[in-house]
XYZ file of C-alpha atoms in Angstrom:
269
model
C 0.130 -0.149 0.033
C 3.031 2.254 0.769
C 4.594 1.718 -2.505
C 1.567 2.537 -3.849
C 0.849 5.797 -2.655
C 4.662 6.628 -3.278
C 4.071 5.819 -6.878
C 0.933 7.998 -6.915
C 3.211 10.842 -5.141
C 5.416 10.775 -8.026
C 3.007 10.617 -10.830
C 1.485 13.717 -9.545
C 5.016 15.543 -8.798
C 5.662 14.611 -12.463
C 2.160 16.096 -14.140
C 2.701 19.063 -11.759
C 6.234 19.557 -13.259
C 4.968 19.091 -16.607
C 2.214 22.030 -16.201
C 4.314 24.346 -14.394
C 7.226 23.640 -17.661
C 3.967 23.878 -20.503
C 3.002 27.272 -18.783
C 6.577 28.674 -18.532
C 7.089 27.998 -22.429
C 3.434 29.261 -22.972
C 4.606 32.451 -21.043
C 8.034 32.913 -22.790
C 6.244 32.238 -26.310
C 3.730 35.879 -25.131
C 6.715 37.337 -24.239
C 8.458 36.932 -27.369
C 5.631 38.061 -29.286
C 5.280 41.213 -27.274
C 8.626 42.015 -28.276
C 10.129 41.195 -24.487
C 13.247 40.022 -25.580
C 15.226 37.721 -22.615
C 18.640 36.923 -22.230
C 19.022 33.882 -24.407
C 18.457 30.485 -23.012
C 19.486 28.390 -25.641
C 22.054 29.327 -28.329
C 23.371 27.478 -31.529
C 26.742 28.008 -32.891
C 26.714 27.003 -36.789
C 30.444 26.200 -37.994
C 31.351 25.559 -34.005
C 33.936 23.106 -34.271
C 36.825 25.770 -32.934
C 37.865 26.849 -29.819
C 36.073 29.981 -29.733
C 32.435 30.204 -28.077
C 33.429 27.832 -25.495
C 30.116 28.943 -23.234
C 28.268 27.907 -25.958
C 27.570 24.140 -25.946
C 25.030 23.400 -28.734
C 27.092 23.728 -31.928
C 27.553 22.064 -35.473
C 30.167 21.686 -38.039
C 31.089 20.023 -41.124
C 34.783 18.644 -40.040
C 34.396 15.663 -38.130
C 38.169 16.196 -36.850
C 36.534 19.255 -35.170
C 33.268 17.479 -34.274
C 35.715 14.979 -32.367
C 37.429 17.670 -30.393
C 33.967 19.381 -29.230
C 32.951 15.926 -28.028
C 36.112 15.545 -25.981
C 35.062 19.018 -24.391
C 31.631 18.127 -23.144
C 29.957 20.002 -26.044
C 26.775 18.952 -27.962
C 28.098 18.728 -31.476
C 26.609 17.365 -34.754
C 28.690 16.912 -38.137
C 26.291 18.312 -40.395
C 25.912 20.408 -43.530
C 24.874 23.935 -42.862
C 22.065 23.645 -45.779
C 20.400 20.526 -44.166
C 20.775 20.990 -40.270
C 19.409 17.731 -38.133
C 17.366 19.902 -35.239
C 13.817 20.593 -35.082
C 12.253 24.053 -36.040
C 11.988 26.425 -33.539
C 14.365 25.220 -30.812
C 16.712 27.831 -30.229
C 16.688 31.737 -29.139
C 19.731 32.479 -31.019
C 22.002 31.434 -33.795
C 25.593 32.671 -34.285
C 26.671 31.856 -37.849
C 30.275 33.623 -38.109
C 32.679 33.044 -40.900
C 30.757 30.271 -42.666
C 28.619 32.065 -45.171
C 31.931 32.639 -47.076
C 32.594 29.543 -47.655
C 29.701 28.341 -49.761
C 30.478 28.417 -53.634
C 27.025 29.309 -55.019
C 24.072 31.870 -54.141
C 21.548 28.852 -53.968
C 23.668 27.217 -51.050
C 23.974 30.693 -48.964
C 20.300 31.379 -49.240
C 19.445 27.696 -48.063
C 22.105 28.123 -44.800
C 20.604 31.315 -43.956
C 16.907 29.785 -44.146
C 17.979 26.653 -42.051
C 19.622 28.865 -39.459
C 16.530 31.044 -39.188
C 14.405 27.838 -39.413
C 15.945 26.847 -35.941
C 14.721 29.899 -34.429
C 11.944 30.569 -31.896
C 9.250 33.413 -32.714
C 11.330 36.151 -31.987
C 14.383 35.212 -31.761
C 17.644 36.158 -33.653
C 20.495 34.768 -36.054
C 23.594 36.576 -36.246
C 25.832 36.389 -39.734
C 29.376 37.368 -40.425
C 31.146 36.993 -43.480
C 34.462 38.548 -45.356
C 33.853 41.699 -47.259
C 35.489 42.479 -50.458
C 36.034 46.018 -49.094
C 38.950 45.519 -47.017
C 40.657 49.031 -46.729
C 42.026 50.809 -44.266
C 43.437 49.842 -40.831
C 40.941 51.357 -38.442
C 38.574 50.494 -35.613
C 35.223 48.640 -36.140
C 32.648 50.577 -37.232
C 29.056 50.901 -35.557
C 25.918 49.373 -37.379
C 24.577 53.037 -37.837
C 27.761 54.573 -39.306
C 28.013 51.535 -42.091
C 24.458 51.844 -43.216
C 24.709 55.629 -43.550
C 27.464 54.893 -45.828
C 28.565 51.084 -46.529
C 32.238 52.270 -48.467
C 33.125 54.803 -45.885
C 32.661 52.139 -42.940
C 34.745 49.704 -44.828
C 37.399 52.095 -45.321
C 37.446 52.641 -41.480
C 37.026 49.436 -40.536
C 38.884 46.734 -42.306
C 41.912 45.404 -41.054
C 42.099 41.628 -41.993
C 45.134 41.687 -43.860
C 43.772 40.442 -47.338
C 42.952 42.370 -50.602
C 40.514 40.506 -53.011
C 40.759 41.636 -56.442
C 37.278 39.467 -56.935
C 34.578 37.762 -54.989
C 35.554 34.579 -55.685
C 38.800 33.977 -54.479
C 41.720 31.184 -52.938
C 42.692 32.460 -49.510
C 46.099 31.126 -47.975
C 45.774 28.853 -45.040
C 48.752 28.193 -42.806
C 48.814 24.873 -40.672
C 52.160 24.902 -38.557
C 54.398 22.078 -39.736
C 53.848 20.037 -36.239
C 50.140 19.998 -36.688
C 50.569 18.161 -40.221
C 50.055 14.562 -40.114
C 51.182 13.554 -43.655
C 54.497 11.742 -43.423
C 55.383 12.884 -47.036
C 55.090 16.700 -45.886
C 56.898 16.030 -42.883
C 59.713 13.870 -44.051
C 60.750 16.017 -47.070
C 60.186 19.270 -45.143
C 62.305 18.424 -42.631
C 65.045 16.932 -44.307
C 65.046 19.950 -46.610
C 64.238 22.787 -44.855
C 65.225 25.416 -47.789
C 63.565 23.681 -50.465
C 60.967 25.527 -52.435
C 57.120 25.344 -51.741
C 56.510 24.231 -55.197
C 58.915 21.045 -55.151
C 57.620 19.930 -52.051
C 54.169 20.478 -53.318
C 54.970 18.149 -56.248
C 56.654 15.616 -54.378
C 53.451 14.868 -52.112
C 51.221 15.313 -55.053
C 50.537 11.591 -54.796
C 49.327 11.661 -51.091
C 46.531 12.788 -49.036
C 47.999 16.300 -48.505
C 47.626 18.948 -51.463
C 49.252 21.752 -49.185
C 53.006 23.459 -50.246
C 55.316 24.066 -47.618
C 56.403 27.346 -46.465
C 60.036 27.061 -45.411
C 59.858 30.640 -43.962
C 56.849 30.187 -41.482
C 57.679 26.110 -41.292
C 54.114 25.617 -42.363
C 51.889 24.002 -44.719
C 49.685 26.405 -47.030
C 46.570 25.456 -48.155
C 44.177 27.451 -50.383
C 40.770 27.588 -48.935
C 37.905 28.791 -51.183
C 36.110 32.141 -50.375
C 33.202 34.143 -51.962
C 33.646 37.476 -50.029
C 30.608 40.037 -49.913
C 30.068 43.354 -51.066
C 27.865 45.521 -49.964
C 24.128 44.865 -49.653
C 24.896 41.316 -50.476
C 24.369 39.343 -46.930
C 21.293 41.035 -46.343
C 19.856 40.073 -50.209
C 20.205 36.556 -49.052
C 17.288 37.122 -46.926
C 14.989 38.239 -49.437
C 13.059 35.103 -50.030
C 12.104 34.628 -46.441
C 11.295 38.293 -46.166
C 9.213 37.935 -49.043
C 7.410 34.945 -47.424
C 6.844 36.921 -43.987
C 9.118 34.527 -41.756
C 11.755 36.588 -41.075
C 12.871 40.121 -40.955
C 16.845 41.600 -41.242
C 16.773 43.815 -38.086
C 20.093 45.261 -38.513
C 23.297 45.119 -40.686
C 26.730 46.894 -40.450
C 30.479 46.349 -41.266
C 32.860 45.160 -38.802
C 36.632 44.611 -38.782
C 36.644 43.628 -42.407
C 33.344 41.560 -42.257
C 29.695 42.384 -43.732
C 27.153 41.381 -40.699
C 23.296 41.298 -40.401
C 20.838 40.317 -37.928
C 17.831 38.455 -38.859
C 14.711 38.106 -36.488
C 12.414 35.396 -36.557
C 8.684 36.912 -37.075
C 5.843 34.921 -35.107
């Protein structure tokens, strides 16, 4: 009899907790509809396989190796394609998509990535996007959103200091990996045996292996060429045009910051 009473008590407690959780979720939805934005309770990081954003555990990345590192650090991470994310619709208060969009080679994939990030948001949730800008002039400090909206070129001249110059929007950007981080034996053996050998010679010698990088004897690193599509003024915001036309999101603000074009999209009720 006592065991039966205990079961009933546990069931009643679970039911009350379920009602309270449902009421809290309803209240949160009402506050979002009224524009009463609270501190984000669940933030997702797209392309979050790096060490940054350590305080945000929910993330995805296309790199399996980076996902393994995140898993070892107890992050909740999924190996995923940004255009087809494996998460339910409307489960996050905020999404960060930093330095991801400029690695997508077609406009269709860029629009799909933006749509997927916005799909994850609860009504009233925000998604923040950063992508490399073609306008990289100047070495000043980051510009404010209002300043860039008033004049994109002037803001770019005041804020860019990535160290790159992009003659066109579709470019290959060198990515240096220190030699001690490279596990390709062909590159390592040749580089260590002949530290002064030209990069082209090392690249040709290792062409039959898995590594397609070129050894830089000056920096003692292997150089890989990464594809990037850099954005001109107004292009990043235009990726949301289909979602805006459908009444799903609104572009809340856009600005130029440290050699990047940036935008915030808010999910509409």
